[in-house]
N, CA, C and O atoms as a DFTB+ gen file, in Angstrom:
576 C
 N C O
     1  1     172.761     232.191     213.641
     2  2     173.492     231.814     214.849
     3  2     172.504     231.415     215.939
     4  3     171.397     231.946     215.849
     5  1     172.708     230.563     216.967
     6  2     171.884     230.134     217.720
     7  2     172.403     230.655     219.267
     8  3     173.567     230.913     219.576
     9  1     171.257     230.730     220.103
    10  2     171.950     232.239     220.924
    11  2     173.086     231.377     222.007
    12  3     173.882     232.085     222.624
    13  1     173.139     229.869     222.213
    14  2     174.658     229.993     222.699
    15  2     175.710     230.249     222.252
    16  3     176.781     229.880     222.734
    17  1     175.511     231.159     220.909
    18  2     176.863     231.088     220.188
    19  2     176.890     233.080     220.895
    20  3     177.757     233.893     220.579
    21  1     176.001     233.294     221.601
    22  2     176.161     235.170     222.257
    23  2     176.208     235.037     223.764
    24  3     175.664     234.271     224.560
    25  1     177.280     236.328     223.908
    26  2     176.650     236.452     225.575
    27  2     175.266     236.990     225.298
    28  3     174.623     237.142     224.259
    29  1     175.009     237.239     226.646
    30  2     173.367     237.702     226.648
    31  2     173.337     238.913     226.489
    32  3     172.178     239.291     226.317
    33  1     174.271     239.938     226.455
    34  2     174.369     241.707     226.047
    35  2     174.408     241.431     224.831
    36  3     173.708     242.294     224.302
    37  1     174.912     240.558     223.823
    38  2     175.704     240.640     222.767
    39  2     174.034     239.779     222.354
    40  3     173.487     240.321     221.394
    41  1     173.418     238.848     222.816
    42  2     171.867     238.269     222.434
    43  2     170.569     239.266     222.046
    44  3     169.739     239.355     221.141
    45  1     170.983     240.111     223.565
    46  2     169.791     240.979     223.912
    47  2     170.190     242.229     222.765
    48  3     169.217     242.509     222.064
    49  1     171.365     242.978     222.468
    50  2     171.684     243.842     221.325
    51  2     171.229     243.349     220.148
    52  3     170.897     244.067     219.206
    53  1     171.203     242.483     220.147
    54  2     171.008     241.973     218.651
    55  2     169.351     242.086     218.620
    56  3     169.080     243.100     217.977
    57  1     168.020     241.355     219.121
    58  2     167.276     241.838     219.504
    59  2     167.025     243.026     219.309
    60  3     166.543     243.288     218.207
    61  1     167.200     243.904     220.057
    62  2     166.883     245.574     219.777
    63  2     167.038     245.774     218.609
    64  3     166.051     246.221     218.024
    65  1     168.419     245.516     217.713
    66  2     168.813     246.016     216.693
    67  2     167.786     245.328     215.124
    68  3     167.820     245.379     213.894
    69  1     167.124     244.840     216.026
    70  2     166.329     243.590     214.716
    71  2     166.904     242.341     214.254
    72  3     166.107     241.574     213.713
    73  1     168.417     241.876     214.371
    74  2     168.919     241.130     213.897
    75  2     168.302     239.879     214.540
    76  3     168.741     238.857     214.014
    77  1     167.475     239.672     215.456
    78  2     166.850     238.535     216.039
    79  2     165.588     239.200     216.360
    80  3     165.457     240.359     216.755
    81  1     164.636     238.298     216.134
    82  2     163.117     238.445     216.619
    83  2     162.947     238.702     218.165
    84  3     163.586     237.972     218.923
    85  1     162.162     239.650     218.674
    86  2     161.983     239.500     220.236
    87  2     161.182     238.205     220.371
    88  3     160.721     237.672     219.362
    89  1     160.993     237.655     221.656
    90  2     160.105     236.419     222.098
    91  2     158.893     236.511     221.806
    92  3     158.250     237.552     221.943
    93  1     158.352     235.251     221.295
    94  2     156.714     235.002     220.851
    95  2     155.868     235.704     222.166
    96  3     154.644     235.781     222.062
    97  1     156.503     236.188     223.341
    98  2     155.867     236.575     224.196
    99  2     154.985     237.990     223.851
   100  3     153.775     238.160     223.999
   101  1     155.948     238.892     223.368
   102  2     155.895     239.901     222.627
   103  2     154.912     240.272     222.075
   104  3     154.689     241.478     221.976
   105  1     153.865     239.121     221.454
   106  2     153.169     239.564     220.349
   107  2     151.640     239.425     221.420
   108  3     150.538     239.717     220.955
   109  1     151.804     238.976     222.772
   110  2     150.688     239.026     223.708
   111  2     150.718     239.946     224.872
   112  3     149.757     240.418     225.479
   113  1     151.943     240.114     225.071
   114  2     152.841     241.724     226.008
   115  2     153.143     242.162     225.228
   116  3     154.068     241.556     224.686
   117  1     152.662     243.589     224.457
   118  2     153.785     244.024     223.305
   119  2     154.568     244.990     224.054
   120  3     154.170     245.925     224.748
   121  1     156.057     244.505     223.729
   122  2     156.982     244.701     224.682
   123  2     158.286     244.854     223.233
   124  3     158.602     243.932     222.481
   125  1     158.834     246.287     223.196
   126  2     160.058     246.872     222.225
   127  2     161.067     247.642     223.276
   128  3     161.102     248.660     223.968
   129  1     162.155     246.071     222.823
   130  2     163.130     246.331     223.590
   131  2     163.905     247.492     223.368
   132  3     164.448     247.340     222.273
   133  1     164.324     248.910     224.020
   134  2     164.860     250.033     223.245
   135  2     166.158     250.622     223.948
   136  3     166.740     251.666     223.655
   137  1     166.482     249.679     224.975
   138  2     167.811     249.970     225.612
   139  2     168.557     249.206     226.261
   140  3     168.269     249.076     227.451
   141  1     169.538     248.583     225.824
   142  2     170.318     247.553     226.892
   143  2     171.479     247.832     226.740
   144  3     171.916     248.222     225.658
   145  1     172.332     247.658     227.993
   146  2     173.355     247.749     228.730
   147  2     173.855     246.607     229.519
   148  3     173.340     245.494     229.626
   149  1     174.892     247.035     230.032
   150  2     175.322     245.434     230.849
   151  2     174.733     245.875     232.211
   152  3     174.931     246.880     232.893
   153  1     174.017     244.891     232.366
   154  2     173.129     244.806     233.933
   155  2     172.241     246.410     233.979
   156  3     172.277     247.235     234.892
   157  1     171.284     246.507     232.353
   158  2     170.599     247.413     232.820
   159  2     169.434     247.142     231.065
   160  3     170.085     247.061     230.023
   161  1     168.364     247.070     230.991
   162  2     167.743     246.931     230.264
   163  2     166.138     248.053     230.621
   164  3     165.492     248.174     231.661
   165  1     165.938     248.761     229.123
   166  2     164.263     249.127     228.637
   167  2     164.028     248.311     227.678
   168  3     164.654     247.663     226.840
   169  1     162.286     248.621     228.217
   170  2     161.548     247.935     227.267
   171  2     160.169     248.938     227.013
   172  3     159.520     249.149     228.037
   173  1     159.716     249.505     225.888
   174  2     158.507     250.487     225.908
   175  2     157.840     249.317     226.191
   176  3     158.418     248.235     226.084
   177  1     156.297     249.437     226.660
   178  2     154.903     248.498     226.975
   179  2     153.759     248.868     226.660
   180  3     153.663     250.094     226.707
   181  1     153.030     248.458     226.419
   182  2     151.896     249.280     225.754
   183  2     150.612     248.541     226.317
   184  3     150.401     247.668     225.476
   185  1     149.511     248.424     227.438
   186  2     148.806     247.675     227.606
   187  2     147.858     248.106     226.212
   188  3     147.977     248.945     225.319
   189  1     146.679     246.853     226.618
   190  2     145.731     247.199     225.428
   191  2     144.617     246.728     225.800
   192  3     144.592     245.996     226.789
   193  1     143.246     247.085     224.982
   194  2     142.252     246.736     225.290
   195  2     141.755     245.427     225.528
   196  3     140.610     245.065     225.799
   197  1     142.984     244.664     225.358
   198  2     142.605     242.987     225.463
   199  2     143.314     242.691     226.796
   200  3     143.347     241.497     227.093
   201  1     143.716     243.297     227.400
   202  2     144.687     243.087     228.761
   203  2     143.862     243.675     229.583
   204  3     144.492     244.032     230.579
   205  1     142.678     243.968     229.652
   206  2     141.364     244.377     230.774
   207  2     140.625     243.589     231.537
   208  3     139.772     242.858     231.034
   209  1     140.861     243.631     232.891
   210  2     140.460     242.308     233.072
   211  2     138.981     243.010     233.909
   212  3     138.868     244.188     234.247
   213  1     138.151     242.126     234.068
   214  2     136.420     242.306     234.614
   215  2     135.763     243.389     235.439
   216  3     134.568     243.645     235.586
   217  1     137.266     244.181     236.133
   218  2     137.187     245.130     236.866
   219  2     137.074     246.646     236.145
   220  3     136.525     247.712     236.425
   221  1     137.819     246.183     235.175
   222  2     137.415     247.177     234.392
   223  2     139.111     247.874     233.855
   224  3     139.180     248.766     233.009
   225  1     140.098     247.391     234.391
   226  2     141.559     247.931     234.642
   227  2     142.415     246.921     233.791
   228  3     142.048     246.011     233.048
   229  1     143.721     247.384     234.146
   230  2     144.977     246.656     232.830
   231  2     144.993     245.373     234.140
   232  3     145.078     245.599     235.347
   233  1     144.879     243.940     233.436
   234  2     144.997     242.612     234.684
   235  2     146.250     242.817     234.793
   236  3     147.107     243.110     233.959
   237  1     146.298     242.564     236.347
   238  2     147.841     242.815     237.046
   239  2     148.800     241.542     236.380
   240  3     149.982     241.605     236.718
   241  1     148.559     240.795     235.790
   242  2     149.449     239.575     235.122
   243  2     150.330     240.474     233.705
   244  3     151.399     240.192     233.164
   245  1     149.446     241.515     233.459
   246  2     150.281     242.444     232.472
   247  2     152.046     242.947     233.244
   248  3     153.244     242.751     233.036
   249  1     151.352     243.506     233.970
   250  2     152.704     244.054     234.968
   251  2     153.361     243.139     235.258
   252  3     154.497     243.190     234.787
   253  1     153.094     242.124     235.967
   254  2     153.445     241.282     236.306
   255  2     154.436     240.399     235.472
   256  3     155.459     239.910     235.951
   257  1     154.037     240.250     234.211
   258  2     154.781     239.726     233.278
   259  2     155.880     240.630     232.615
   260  3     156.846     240.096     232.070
   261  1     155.752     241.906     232.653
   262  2     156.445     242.729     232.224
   263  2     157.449     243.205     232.946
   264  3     158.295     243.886     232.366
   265  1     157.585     242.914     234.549
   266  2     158.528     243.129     235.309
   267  2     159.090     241.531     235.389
   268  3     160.318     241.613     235.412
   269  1     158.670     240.103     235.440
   270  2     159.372     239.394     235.185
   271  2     160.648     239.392     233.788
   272  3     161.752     238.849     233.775
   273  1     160.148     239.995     233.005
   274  2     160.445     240.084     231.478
   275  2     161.898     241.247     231.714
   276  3     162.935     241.229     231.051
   277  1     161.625     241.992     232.614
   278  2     162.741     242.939     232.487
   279  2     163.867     242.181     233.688
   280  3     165.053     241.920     233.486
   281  1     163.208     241.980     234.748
   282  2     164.170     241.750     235.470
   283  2     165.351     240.555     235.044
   284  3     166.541     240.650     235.344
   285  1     164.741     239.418     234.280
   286  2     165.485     238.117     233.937
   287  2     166.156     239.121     232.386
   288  3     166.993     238.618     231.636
   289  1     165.698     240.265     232.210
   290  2     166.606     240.626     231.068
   291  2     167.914     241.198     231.739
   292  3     169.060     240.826     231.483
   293  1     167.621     241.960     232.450
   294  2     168.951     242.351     233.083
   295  2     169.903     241.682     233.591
   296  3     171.098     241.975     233.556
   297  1     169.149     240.270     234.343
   298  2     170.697     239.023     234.770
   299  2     170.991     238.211     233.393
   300  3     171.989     237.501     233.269
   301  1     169.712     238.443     232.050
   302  2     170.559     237.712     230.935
   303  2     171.872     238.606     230.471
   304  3     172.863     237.948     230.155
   305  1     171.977     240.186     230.396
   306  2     172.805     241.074     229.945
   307  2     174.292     240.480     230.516
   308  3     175.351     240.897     230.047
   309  1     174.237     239.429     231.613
   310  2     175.230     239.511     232.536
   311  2     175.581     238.109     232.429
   312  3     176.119     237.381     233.264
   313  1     175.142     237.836     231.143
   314  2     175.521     236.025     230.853
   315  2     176.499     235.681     230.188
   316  3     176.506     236.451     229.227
   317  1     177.581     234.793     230.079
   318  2     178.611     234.316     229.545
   319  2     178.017     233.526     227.966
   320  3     176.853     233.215     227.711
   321  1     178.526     233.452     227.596
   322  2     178.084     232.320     226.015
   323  2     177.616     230.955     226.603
   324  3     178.425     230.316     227.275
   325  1     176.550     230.541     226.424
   326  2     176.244     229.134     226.928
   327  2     175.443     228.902     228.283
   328  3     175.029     227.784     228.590
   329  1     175.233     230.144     229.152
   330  2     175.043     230.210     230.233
   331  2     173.312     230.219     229.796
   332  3     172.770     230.299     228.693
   333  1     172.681     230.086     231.359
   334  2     171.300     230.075     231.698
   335  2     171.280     230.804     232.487
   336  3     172.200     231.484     232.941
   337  1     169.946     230.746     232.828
   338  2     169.493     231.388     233.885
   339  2     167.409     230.709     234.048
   340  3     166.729     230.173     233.173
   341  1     167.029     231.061     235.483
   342  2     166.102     230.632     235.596
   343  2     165.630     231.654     236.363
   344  3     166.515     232.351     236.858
   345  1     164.270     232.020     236.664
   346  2     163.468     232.967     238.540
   347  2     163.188     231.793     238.750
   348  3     162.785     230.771     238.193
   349  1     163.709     232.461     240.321
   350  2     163.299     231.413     241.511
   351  2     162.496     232.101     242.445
   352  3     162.068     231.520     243.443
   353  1     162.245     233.334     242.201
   354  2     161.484     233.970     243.157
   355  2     161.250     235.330     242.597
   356  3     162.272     235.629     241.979
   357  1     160.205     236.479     242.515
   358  2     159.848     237.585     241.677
   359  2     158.677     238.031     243.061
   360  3     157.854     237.305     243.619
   361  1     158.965     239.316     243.277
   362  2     158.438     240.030     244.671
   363  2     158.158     241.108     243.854
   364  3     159.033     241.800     243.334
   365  1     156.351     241.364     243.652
   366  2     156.201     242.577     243.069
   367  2     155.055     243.087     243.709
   368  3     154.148     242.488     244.286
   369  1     155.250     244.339     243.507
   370  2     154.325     245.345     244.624
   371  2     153.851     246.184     242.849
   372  3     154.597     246.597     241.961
   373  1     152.300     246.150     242.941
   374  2     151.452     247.255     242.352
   375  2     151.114     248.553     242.934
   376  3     150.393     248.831     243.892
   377  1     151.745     249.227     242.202
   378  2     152.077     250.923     243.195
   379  2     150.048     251.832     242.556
   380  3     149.178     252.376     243.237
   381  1     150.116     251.600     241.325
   382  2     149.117     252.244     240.692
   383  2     148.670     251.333     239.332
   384  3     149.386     250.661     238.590
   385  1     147.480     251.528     239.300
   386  2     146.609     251.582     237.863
   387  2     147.560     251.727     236.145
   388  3     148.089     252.780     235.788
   389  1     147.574     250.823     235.563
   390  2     147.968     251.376     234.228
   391  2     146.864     251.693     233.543
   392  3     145.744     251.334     233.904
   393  1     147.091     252.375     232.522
   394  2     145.938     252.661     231.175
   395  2     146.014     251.870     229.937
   396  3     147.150     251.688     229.499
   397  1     144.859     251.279     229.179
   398  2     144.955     250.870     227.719
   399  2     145.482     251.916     227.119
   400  3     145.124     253.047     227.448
   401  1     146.416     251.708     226.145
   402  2     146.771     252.650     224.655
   403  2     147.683     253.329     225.247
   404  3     148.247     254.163     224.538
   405  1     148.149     253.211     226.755
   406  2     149.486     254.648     227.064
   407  2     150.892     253.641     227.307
   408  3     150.856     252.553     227.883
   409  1     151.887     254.158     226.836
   410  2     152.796     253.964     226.753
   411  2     153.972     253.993     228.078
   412  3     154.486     255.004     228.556
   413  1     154.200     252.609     228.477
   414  2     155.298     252.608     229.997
   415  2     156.410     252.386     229.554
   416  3     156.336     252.065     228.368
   417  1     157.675     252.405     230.034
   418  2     158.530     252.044     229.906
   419  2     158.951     250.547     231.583
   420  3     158.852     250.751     232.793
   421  1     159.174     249.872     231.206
   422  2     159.528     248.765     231.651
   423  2     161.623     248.930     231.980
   424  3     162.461     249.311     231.163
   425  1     161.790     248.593     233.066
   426  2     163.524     248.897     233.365
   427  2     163.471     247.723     234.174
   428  3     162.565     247.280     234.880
   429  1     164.959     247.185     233.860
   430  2     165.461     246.110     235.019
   431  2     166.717     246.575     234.898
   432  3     167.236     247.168     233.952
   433  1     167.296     246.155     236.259
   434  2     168.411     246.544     236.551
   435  2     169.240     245.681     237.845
   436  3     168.857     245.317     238.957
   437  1     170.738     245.535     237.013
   438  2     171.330     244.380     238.140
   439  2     171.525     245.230     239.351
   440  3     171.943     246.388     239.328
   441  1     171.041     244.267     240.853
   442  2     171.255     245.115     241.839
   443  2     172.813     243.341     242.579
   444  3     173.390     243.554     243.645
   445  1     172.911     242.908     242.334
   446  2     173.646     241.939     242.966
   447  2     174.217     240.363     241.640
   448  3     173.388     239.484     241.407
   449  1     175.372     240.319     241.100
   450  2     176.088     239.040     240.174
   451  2     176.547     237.636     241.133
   452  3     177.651     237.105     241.253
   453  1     176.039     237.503     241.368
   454  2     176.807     236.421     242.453
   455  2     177.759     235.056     241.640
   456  3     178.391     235.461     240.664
   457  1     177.871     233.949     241.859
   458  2     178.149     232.787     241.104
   459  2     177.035     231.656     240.995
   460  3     177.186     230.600     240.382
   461  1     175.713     232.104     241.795
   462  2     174.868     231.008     241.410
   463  2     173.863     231.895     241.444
   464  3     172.925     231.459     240.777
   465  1     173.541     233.356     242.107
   466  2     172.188     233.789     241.967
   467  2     172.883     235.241     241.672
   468  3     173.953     235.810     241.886
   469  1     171.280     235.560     240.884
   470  2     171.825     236.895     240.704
   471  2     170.649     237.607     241.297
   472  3     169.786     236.742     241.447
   473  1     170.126     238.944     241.771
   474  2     169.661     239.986     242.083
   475  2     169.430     240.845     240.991
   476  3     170.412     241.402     240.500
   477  1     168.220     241.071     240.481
   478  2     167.782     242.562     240.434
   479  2     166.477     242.943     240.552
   480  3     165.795     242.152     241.204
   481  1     165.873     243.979     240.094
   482  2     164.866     244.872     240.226
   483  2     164.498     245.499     238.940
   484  3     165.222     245.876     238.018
   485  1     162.981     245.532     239.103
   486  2     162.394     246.140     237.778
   487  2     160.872     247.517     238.198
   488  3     159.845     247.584     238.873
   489  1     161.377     248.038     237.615
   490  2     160.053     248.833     237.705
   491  2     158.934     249.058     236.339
   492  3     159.261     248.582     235.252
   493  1     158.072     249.548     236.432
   494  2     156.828     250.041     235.116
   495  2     156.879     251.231     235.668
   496  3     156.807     251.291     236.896
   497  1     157.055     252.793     234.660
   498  2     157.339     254.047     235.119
   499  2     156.433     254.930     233.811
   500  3     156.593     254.512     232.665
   501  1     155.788     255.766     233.969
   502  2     155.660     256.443     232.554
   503  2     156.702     257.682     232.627
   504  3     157.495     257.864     233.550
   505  1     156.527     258.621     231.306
   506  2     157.271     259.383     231.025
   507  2     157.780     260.325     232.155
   508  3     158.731     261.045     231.851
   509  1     157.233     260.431     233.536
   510  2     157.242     261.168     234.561
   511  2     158.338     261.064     235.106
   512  3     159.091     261.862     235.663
   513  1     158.375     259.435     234.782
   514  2     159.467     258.794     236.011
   515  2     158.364     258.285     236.811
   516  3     158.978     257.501     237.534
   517  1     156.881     258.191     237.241
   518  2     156.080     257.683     237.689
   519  2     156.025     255.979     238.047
   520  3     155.941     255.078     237.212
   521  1     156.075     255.881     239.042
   522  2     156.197     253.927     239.296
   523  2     155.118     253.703     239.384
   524  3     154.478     254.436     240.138
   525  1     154.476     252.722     238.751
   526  2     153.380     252.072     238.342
   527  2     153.631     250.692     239.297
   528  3     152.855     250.475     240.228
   529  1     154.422     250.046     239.098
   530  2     154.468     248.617     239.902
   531  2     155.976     248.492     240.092
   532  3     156.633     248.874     239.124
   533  1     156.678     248.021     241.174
   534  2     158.291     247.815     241.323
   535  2     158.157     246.124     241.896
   536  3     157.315     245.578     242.608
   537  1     159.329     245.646     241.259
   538  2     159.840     244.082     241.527
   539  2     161.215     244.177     242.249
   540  3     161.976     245.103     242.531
   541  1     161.211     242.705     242.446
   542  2     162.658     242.322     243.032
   543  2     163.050     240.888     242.783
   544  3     162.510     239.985     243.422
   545  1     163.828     240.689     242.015
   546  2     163.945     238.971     241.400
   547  2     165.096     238.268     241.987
   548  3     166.000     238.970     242.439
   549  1     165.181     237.226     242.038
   550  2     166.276     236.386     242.180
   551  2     166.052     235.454     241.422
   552  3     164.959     234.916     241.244
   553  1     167.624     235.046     240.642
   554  2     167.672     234.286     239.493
   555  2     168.959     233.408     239.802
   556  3     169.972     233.967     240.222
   557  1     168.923     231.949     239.581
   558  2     169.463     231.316     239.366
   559  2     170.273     230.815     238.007
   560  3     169.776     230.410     236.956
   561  1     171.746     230.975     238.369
   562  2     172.877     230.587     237.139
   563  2     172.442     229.348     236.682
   564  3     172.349     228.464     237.535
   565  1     172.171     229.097     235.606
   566  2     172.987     227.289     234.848
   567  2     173.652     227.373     234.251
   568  3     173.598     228.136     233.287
   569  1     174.247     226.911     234.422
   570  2     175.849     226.322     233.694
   571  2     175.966     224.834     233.261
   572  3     175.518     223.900     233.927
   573  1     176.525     224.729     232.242
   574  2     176.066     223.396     231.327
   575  2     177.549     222.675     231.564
   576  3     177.786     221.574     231.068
């Protein structure tokens, strides 16, 4: 099936469940999607020793990509069959340091559905509940 034939809960489930491959992104963020809901998505994250950038730390484009990745998951959860979506804008604040080899969990979550933009927010947290970096996205509907 080709994914306009899913909403995006019914895309993104399938995903988790294995029945579809996660994104080629995946295999450079390794990123396992392990919870979705309507207007609420995890993702475990795992930096790694190749995501170090000169300073000596995880490069903030890790986070960075990983809170884009959650937040546009949470306005896909909230997609009709056929629908799009695009960021038009991603506001992220680095709270703390990640580690190679430790394990985050990645969350987005709808904060606003509109008819042409949607709202939400993503954080990087470890097992603590600890915020590592928090976002704020706005995403634009397409409709075909």
């Amino acid at each position: 099936m080709s994914k306009v034939e899913y909403t995006g809960l019914e895309f993104l489930t399938a995903v988790k469940n294995g029945e579809i491959p996660h994104a080629p992104m995946a295999k450079i963020i390794p990123m396992k999607l392990v919870e979705v809901q309507q207007g609420y998505i995890v993702y475990e994250v795992t930096p790694e020793d190749t995501h170090i950038n000169l300073q000596g730390g995880i490069h903030g484009g890790f986070g960075a990509t990983v809170l884009d990745s959650v937040t546009g998951a949470a306005a896909h959860t909230m997609m009709e069959k056929g629908v799009n979506f695009v960021t038009t804008d991603l506001n992220i604040k680095m709270i703390r340091p990640m580690q190679s080899g430790k394990t985050y969990r990645g969350v987005g979550q709808l904060i606003n559905l509109g008819r042409t933009l949607v709202i939400t927010e993503g954080r990087i947290i470890d097992e603590n509940n600890k915020i590592y970096a928090h976002a704020t996205a706005t995403l634009m509907i397409i409709r075909k």
